[in-house]
PDB file of C-alpha atoms in Angstrom:
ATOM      1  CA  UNK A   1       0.000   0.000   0.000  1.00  0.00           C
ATOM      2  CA  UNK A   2       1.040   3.531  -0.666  1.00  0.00           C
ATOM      3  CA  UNK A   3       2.522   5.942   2.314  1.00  0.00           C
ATOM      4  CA  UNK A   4       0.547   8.525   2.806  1.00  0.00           C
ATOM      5  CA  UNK A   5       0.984  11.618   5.208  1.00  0.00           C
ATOM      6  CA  UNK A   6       0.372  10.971   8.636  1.00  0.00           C
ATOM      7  CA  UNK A   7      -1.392  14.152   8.933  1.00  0.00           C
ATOM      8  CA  UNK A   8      -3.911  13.513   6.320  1.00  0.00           C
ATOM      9  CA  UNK A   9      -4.750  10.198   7.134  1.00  0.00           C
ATOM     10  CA  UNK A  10      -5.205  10.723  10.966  1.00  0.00           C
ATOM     11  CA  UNK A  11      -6.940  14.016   9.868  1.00  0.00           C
ATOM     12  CA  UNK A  12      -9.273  11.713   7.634  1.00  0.00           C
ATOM     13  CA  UNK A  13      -9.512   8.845  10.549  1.00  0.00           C
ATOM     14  CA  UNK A  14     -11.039  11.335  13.283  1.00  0.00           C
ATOM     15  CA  UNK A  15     -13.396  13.002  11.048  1.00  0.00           C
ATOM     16  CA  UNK A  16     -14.888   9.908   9.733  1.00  0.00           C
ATOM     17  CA  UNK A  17     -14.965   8.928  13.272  1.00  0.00           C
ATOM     18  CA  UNK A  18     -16.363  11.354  14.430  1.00  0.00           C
ATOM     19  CA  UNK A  19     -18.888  11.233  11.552  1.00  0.00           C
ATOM     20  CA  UNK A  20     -19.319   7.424  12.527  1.00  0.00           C
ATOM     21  CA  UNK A  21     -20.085   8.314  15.941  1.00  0.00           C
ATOM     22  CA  UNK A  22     -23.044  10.633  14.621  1.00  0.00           C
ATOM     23  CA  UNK A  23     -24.713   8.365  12.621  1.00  0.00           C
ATOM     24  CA  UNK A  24     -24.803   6.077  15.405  1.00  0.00           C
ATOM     25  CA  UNK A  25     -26.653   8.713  17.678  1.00  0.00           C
ATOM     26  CA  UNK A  26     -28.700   8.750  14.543  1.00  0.00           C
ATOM     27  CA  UNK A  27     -29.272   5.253  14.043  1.00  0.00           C
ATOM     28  CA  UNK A  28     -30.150   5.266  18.216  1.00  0.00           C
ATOM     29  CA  UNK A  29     -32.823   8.137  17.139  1.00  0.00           C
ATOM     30  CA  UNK A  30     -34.241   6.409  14.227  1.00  0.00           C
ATOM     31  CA  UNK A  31     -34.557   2.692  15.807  1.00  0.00           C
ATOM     32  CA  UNK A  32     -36.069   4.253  19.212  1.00  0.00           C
ATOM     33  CA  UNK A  33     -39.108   6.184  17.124  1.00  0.00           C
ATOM     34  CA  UNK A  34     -39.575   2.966  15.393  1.00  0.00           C
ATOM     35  CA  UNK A  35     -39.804   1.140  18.228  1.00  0.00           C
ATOM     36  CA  UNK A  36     -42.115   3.658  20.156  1.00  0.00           C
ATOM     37  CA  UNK A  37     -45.031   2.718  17.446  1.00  0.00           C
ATOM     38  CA  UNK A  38     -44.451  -0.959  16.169  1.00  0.00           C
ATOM     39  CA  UNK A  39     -47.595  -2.657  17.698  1.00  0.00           C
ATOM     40  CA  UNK A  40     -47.842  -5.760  15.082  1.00  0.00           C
ATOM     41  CA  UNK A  41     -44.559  -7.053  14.479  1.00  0.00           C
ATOM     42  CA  UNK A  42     -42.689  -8.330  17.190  1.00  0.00           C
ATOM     43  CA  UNK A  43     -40.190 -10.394  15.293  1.00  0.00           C
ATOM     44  CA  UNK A  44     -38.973  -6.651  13.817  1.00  0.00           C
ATOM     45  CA  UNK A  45     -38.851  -4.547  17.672  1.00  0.00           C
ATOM     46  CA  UNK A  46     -36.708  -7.942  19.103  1.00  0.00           C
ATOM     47  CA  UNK A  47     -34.381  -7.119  16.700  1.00  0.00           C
ATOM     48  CA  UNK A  48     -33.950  -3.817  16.797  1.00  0.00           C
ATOM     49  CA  UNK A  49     -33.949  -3.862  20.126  1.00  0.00           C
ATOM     50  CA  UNK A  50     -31.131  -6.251  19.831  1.00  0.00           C
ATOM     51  CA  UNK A  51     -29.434  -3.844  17.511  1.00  0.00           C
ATOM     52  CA  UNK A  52     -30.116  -0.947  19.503  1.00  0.00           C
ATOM     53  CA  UNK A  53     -27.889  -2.915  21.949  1.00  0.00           C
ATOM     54  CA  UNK A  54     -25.062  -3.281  19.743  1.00  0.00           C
ATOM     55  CA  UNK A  55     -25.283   0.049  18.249  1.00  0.00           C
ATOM     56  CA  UNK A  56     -24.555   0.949  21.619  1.00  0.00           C
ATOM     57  CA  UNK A  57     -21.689  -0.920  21.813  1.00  0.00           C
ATOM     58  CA  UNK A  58     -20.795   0.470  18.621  1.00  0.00           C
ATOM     59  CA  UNK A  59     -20.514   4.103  19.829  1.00  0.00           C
ATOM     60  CA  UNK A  60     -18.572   2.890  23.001  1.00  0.00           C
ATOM     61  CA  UNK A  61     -15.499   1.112  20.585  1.00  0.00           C
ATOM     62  CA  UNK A  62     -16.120   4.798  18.404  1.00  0.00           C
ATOM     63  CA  UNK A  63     -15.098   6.433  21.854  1.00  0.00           C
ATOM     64  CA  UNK A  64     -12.503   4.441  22.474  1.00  0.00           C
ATOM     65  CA  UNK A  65     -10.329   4.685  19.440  1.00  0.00           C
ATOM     66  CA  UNK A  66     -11.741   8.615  19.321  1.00  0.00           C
ATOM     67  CA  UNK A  67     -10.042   8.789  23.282  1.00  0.00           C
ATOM     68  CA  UNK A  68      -6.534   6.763  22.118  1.00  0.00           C
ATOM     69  CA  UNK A  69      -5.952   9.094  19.699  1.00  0.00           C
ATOM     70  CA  UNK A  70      -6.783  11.931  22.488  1.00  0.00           C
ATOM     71  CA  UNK A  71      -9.764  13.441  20.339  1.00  0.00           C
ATOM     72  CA  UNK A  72     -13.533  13.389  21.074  1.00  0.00           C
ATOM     73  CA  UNK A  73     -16.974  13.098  19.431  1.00  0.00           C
ATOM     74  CA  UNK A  74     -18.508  15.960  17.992  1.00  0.00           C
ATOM     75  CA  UNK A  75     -21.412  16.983  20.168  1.00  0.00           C
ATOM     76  CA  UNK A  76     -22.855  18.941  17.160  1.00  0.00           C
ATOM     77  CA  UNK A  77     -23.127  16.174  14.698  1.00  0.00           C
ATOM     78  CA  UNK A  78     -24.255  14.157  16.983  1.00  0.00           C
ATOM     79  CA  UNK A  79     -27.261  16.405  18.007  1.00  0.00           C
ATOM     80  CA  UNK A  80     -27.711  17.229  14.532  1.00  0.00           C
ATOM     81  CA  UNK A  81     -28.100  13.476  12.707  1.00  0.00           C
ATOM     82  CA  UNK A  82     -29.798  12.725  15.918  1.00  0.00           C
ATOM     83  CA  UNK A  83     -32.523  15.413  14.900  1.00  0.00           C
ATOM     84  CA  UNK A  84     -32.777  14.301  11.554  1.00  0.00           C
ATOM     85  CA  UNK A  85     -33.171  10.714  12.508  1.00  0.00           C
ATOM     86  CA  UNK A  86     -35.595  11.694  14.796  1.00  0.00           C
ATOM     87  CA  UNK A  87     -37.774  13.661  11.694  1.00  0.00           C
ATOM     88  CA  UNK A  88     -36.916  11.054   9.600  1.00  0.00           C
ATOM     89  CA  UNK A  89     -38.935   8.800  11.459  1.00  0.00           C
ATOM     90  CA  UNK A  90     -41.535  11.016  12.415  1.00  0.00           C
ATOM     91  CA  UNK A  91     -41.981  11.213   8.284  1.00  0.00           C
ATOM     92  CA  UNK A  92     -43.178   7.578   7.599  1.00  0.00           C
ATOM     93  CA  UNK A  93     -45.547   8.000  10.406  1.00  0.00           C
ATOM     94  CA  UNK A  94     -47.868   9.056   8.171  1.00  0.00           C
ATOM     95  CA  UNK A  95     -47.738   6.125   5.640  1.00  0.00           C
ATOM     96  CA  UNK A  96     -49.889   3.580   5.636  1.00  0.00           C
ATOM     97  CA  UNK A  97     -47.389   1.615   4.831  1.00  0.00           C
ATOM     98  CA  UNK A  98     -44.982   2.525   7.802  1.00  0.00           C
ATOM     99  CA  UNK A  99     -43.749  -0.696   8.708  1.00  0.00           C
ATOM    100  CA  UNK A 100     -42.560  -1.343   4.693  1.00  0.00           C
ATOM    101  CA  UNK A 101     -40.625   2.193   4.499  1.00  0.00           C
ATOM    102  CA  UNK A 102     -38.939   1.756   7.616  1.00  0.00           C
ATOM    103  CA  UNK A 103     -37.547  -1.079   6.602  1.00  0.00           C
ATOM    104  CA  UNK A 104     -36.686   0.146   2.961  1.00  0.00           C
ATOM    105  CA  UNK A 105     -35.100   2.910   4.817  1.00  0.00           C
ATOM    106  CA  UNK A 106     -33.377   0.846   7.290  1.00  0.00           C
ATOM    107  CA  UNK A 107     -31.714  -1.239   5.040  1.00  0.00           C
ATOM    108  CA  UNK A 108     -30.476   1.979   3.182  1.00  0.00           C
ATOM    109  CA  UNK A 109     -29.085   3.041   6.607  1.00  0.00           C
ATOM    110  CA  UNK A 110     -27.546   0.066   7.534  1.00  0.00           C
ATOM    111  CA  UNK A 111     -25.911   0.008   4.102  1.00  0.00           C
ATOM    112  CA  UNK A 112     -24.470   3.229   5.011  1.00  0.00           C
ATOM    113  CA  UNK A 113     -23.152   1.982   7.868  1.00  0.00           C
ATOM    114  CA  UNK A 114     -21.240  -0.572   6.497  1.00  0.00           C
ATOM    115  CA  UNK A 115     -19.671   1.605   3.876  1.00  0.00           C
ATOM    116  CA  UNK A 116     -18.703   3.915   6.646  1.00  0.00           C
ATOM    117  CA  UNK A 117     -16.853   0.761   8.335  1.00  0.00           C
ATOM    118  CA  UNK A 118     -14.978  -0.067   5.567  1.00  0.00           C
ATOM    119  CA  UNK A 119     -13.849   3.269   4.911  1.00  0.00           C
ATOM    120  CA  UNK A 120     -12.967   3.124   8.135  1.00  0.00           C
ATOM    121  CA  UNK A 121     -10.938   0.234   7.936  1.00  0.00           C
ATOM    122  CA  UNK A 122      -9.149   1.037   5.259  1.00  0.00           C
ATOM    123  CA  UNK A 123      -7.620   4.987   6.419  1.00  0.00           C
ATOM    124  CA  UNK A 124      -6.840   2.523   9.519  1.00  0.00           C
ATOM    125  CA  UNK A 125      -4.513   0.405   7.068  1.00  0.00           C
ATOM    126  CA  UNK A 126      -3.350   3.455   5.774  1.00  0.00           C
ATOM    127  CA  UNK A 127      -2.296   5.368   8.552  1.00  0.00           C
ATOM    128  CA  UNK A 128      -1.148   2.445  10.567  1.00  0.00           C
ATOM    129  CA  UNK A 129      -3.777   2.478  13.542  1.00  0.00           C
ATOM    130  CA  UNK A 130      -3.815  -0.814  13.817  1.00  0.00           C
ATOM    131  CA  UNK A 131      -5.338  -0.847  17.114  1.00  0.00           C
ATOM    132  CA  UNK A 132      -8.587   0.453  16.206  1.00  0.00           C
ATOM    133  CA  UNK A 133      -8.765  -2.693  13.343  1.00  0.00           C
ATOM    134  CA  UNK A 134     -10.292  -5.285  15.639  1.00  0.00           C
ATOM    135  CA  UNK A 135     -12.865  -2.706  17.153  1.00  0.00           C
ATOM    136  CA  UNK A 136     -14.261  -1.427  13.741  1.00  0.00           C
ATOM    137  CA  UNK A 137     -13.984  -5.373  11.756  1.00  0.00           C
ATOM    138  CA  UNK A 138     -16.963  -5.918  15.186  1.00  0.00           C
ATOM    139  CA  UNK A 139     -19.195  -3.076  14.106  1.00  0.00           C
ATOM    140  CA  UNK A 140     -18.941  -3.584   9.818  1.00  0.00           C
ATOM    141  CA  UNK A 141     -19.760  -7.484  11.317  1.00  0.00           C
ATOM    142  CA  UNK A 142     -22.861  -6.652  13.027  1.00  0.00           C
ATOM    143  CA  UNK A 143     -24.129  -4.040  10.126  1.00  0.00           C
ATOM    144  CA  UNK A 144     -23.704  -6.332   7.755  1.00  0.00           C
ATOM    145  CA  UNK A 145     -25.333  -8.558   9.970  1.00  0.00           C
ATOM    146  CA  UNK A 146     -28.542  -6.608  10.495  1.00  0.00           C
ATOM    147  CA  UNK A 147     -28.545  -5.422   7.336  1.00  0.00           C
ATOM    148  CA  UNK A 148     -28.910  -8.722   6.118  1.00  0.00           C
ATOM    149  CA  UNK A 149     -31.836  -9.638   8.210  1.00  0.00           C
ATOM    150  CA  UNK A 150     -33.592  -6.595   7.101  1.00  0.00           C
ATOM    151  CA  UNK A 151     -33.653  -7.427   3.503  1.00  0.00           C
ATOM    152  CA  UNK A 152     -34.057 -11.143   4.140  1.00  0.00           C
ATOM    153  CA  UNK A 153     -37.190 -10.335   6.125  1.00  0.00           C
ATOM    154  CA  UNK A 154     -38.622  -7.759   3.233  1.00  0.00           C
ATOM    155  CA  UNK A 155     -40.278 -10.739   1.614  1.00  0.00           C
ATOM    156  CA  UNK A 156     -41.797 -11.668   5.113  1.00  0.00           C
ATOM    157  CA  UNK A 157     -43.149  -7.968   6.657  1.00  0.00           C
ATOM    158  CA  UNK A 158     -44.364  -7.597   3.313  1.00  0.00           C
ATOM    159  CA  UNK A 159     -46.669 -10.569   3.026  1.00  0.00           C
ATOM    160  CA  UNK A 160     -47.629 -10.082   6.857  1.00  0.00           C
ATOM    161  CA  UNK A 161     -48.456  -6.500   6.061  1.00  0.00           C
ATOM    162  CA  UNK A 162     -50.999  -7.962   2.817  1.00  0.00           C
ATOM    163  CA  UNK A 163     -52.607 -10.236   5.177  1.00  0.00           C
ATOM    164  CA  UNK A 164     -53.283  -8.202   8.264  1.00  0.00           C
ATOM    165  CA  UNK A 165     -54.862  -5.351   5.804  1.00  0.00           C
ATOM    166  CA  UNK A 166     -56.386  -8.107   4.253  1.00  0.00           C
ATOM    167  CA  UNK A 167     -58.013  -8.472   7.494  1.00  0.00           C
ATOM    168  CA  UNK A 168     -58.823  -4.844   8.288  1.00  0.00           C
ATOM    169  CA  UNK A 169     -56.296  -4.754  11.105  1.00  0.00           C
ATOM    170  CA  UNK A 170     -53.881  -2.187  12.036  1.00  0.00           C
ATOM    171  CA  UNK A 171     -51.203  -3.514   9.278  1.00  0.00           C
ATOM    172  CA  UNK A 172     -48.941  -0.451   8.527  1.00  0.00           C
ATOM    173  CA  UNK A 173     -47.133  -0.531  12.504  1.00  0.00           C
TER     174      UNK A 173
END
Protein backbone atom coordinates (compact mmCIF):
# COMPACT_ATOMS: atom_id res chain seq x y z
CA UNK A 1 0.00 0.00 0.00
CA UNK A 2 1.04 3.53 -0.67
CA UNK A 3 2.52 5.94 2.31
CA UNK A 4 0.55 8.52 2.81
CA UNK A 5 0.98 11.62 5.21
CA UNK A 6 0.37 10.97 8.64
CA UNK A 7 -1.39 14.15 8.93
CA UNK A 8 -3.91 13.51 6.32
CA UNK A 9 -4.75 10.20 7.13
CA UNK A 10 -5.21 10.72 10.97
CA UNK A 11 -6.94 14.02 9.87
CA UNK A 12 -9.27 11.71 7.63
CA UNK A 13 -9.51 8.85 10.55
CA UNK A 14 -11.04 11.34 13.28
CA UNK A 15 -13.40 13.00 11.05
CA UNK A 16 -14.89 9.91 9.73
CA UNK A 17 -14.97 8.93 13.27
CA UNK A 18 -16.36 11.35 14.43
CA UNK A 19 -18.89 11.23 11.55
CA UNK A 20 -19.32 7.42 12.53
CA UNK A 21 -20.09 8.31 15.94
CA UNK A 22 -23.04 10.63 14.62
CA UNK A 23 -24.71 8.36 12.62
CA UNK A 24 -24.80 6.08 15.41
CA UNK A 25 -26.65 8.71 17.68
CA UNK A 26 -28.70 8.75 14.54
CA UNK A 27 -29.27 5.25 14.04
CA UNK A 28 -30.15 5.27 18.22
CA UNK A 29 -32.82 8.14 17.14
CA UNK A 30 -34.24 6.41 14.23
CA UNK A 31 -34.56 2.69 15.81
CA UNK A 32 -36.07 4.25 19.21
CA UNK A 33 -39.11 6.18 17.12
CA UNK A 34 -39.58 2.97 15.39
CA UNK A 35 -39.80 1.14 18.23
CA UNK A 36 -42.12 3.66 20.16
CA UNK A 37 -45.03 2.72 17.45
CA UNK A 38 -44.45 -0.96 16.17
CA UNK A 39 -47.60 -2.66 17.70
CA UNK A 40 -47.84 -5.76 15.08
CA UNK A 41 -44.56 -7.05 14.48
CA UNK A 42 -42.69 -8.33 17.19
CA UNK A 43 -40.19 -10.39 15.29
CA UNK A 44 -38.97 -6.65 13.82
CA UNK A 45 -38.85 -4.55 17.67
CA UNK A 46 -36.71 -7.94 19.10
CA UNK A 47 -34.38 -7.12 16.70
CA UNK A 48 -33.95 -3.82 16.80
CA UNK A 49 -33.95 -3.86 20.13
CA UNK A 50 -31.13 -6.25 19.83
CA UNK A 51 -29.43 -3.84 17.51
CA UNK A 52 -30.12 -0.95 19.50
CA UNK A 53 -27.89 -2.91 21.95
CA UNK A 54 -25.06 -3.28 19.74
CA UNK A 55 -25.28 0.05 18.25
CA UNK A 56 -24.55 0.95 21.62
CA UNK A 57 -21.69 -0.92 21.81
CA UNK A 58 -20.79 0.47 18.62
CA UNK A 59 -20.51 4.10 19.83
CA UNK A 60 -18.57 2.89 23.00
CA UNK A 61 -15.50 1.11 20.59
CA UNK A 62 -16.12 4.80 18.40
CA UNK A 63 -15.10 6.43 21.85
CA UNK A 64 -12.50 4.44 22.47
CA UNK A 65 -10.33 4.69 19.44
CA UNK A 66 -11.74 8.62 19.32
CA UNK A 67 -10.04 8.79 23.28
CA UNK A 68 -6.53 6.76 22.12
CA UNK A 69 -5.95 9.09 19.70
CA UNK A 70 -6.78 11.93 22.49
CA UNK A 71 -9.76 13.44 20.34
CA UNK A 72 -13.53 13.39 21.07
CA UNK A 73 -16.97 13.10 19.43
CA UNK A 74 -18.51 15.96 17.99
CA UNK A 75 -21.41 16.98 20.17
CA UNK A 76 -22.86 18.94 17.16
CA UNK A 77 -23.13 16.17 14.70
CA UNK A 78 -24.25 14.16 16.98
CA UNK A 79 -27.26 16.40 18.01
CA UNK A 80 -27.71 17.23 14.53
CA UNK A 81 -28.10 13.48 12.71
CA UNK A 82 -29.80 12.73 15.92
CA UNK A 83 -32.52 15.41 14.90
CA UNK A 84 -32.78 14.30 11.55
CA UNK A 85 -33.17 10.71 12.51
CA UNK A 86 -35.59 11.69 14.80
CA UNK A 87 -37.77 13.66 11.69
CA UNK A 88 -36.92 11.05 9.60
CA UNK A 89 -38.94 8.80 11.46
CA UNK A 90 -41.54 11.02 12.41
CA UNK A 91 -41.98 11.21 8.28
CA UNK A 92 -43.18 7.58 7.60
CA UNK A 93 -45.55 8.00 10.41
CA UNK A 94 -47.87 9.06 8.17
CA UNK A 95 -47.74 6.13 5.64
CA UNK A 96 -49.89 3.58 5.64
CA UNK A 97 -47.39 1.62 4.83
CA UNK A 98 -44.98 2.53 7.80
CA UNK A 99 -43.75 -0.70 8.71
CA UNK A 100 -42.56 -1.34 4.69
CA UNK A 101 -40.63 2.19 4.50
CA UNK A 102 -38.94 1.76 7.62
CA UNK A 103 -37.55 -1.08 6.60
CA UNK A 104 -36.69 0.15 2.96
CA UNK A 105 -35.10 2.91 4.82
CA UNK A 106 -33.38 0.85 7.29
CA UNK A 107 -31.71 -1.24 5.04
CA UNK A 108 -30.48 1.98 3.18
CA UNK A 109 -29.08 3.04 6.61
CA UNK A 110 -27.55 0.07 7.53
CA UNK A 111 -25.91 0.01 4.10
CA UNK A 112 -24.47 3.23 5.01
CA UNK A 113 -23.15 1.98 7.87
CA UNK A 114 -21.24 -0.57 6.50
CA UNK A 115 -19.67 1.61 3.88
CA UNK A 116 -18.70 3.92 6.65
CA UNK A 117 -16.85 0.76 8.33
CA UNK A 118 -14.98 -0.07 5.57
CA UNK A 119 -13.85 3.27 4.91
CA UNK A 120 -12.97 3.12 8.14
CA UNK A 121 -10.94 0.23 7.94
CA UNK A 122 -9.15 1.04 5.26
CA UNK A 123 -7.62 4.99 6.42
CA UNK A 124 -6.84 2.52 9.52
CA UNK A 125 -4.51 0.41 7.07
CA UNK A 126 -3.35 3.46 5.77
CA UNK A 127 -2.30 5.37 8.55
CA UNK A 128 -1.15 2.44 10.57
CA UNK A 129 -3.78 2.48 13.54
CA UNK A 130 -3.82 -0.81 13.82
CA UNK A 131 -5.34 -0.85 17.11
CA UNK A 132 -8.59 0.45 16.21
CA UNK A 133 -8.77 -2.69 13.34
CA UNK A 134 -10.29 -5.29 15.64
CA UNK A 135 -12.86 -2.71 17.15
CA UNK A 136 -14.26 -1.43 13.74
CA UNK A 137 -13.98 -5.37 11.76
CA UNK A 138 -16.96 -5.92 15.19
CA UNK A 139 -19.19 -3.08 14.11
CA UNK A 140 -18.94 -3.58 9.82
CA UNK A 141 -19.76 -7.48 11.32
CA UNK A 142 -22.86 -6.65 13.03
CA UNK A 143 -24.13 -4.04 10.13
CA UNK A 144 -23.70 -6.33 7.75
CA UNK A 145 -25.33 -8.56 9.97
CA UNK A 146 -28.54 -6.61 10.49
CA UNK A 147 -28.54 -5.42 7.34
CA UNK A 148 -28.91 -8.72 6.12
CA UNK A 149 -31.84 -9.64 8.21
CA UNK A 150 -33.59 -6.59 7.10
CA UNK A 151 -33.65 -7.43 3.50
CA UNK A 152 -34.06 -11.14 4.14
CA UNK A 153 -37.19 -10.34 6.13
CA UNK A 154 -38.62 -7.76 3.23
CA UNK A 155 -40.28 -10.74 1.61
CA UNK A 156 -41.80 -11.67 5.11
CA UNK A 157 -43.15 -7.97 6.66
CA UNK A 158 -44.36 -7.60 3.31
CA UNK A 159 -46.67 -10.57 3.03
CA UNK A 160 -47.63 -10.08 6.86
CA UNK A 161 -48.46 -6.50 6.06
CA UNK A 162 -51.00 -7.96 2.82
CA UNK A 163 -52.61 -10.24 5.18
CA UNK A 164 -53.28 -8.20 8.26
CA UNK A 165 -54.86 -5.35 5.80
CA UNK A 166 -56.39 -8.11 4.25
CA UNK A 167 -58.01 -8.47 7.49
CA UNK A 168 -58.82 -4.84 8.29
CA UNK A 169 -56.30 -4.75 11.11
CA UNK A 170 -53.88 -2.19 12.04
CA UNK A 171 -51.20 -3.51 9.28
CA UNK A 172 -48.94 -0.45 8.53
CA UNK A 173 -47.13 -0.53 12.50
Amino acid sequence: MAAYPADLTRALFVTGLRNAHAVEQQALALMDRQLDRLVNYPEVSDHLRMHRGETEAQIARLDQILDQLQESHSGLKDTALSIMGNLAALGHSFAEDEILKNSFANYAFENFEVASYRSLLTVADAGNFAFAVPLLQTSLREEEAMASWVIENVPTLTLKYLSLKAGDQTAGR
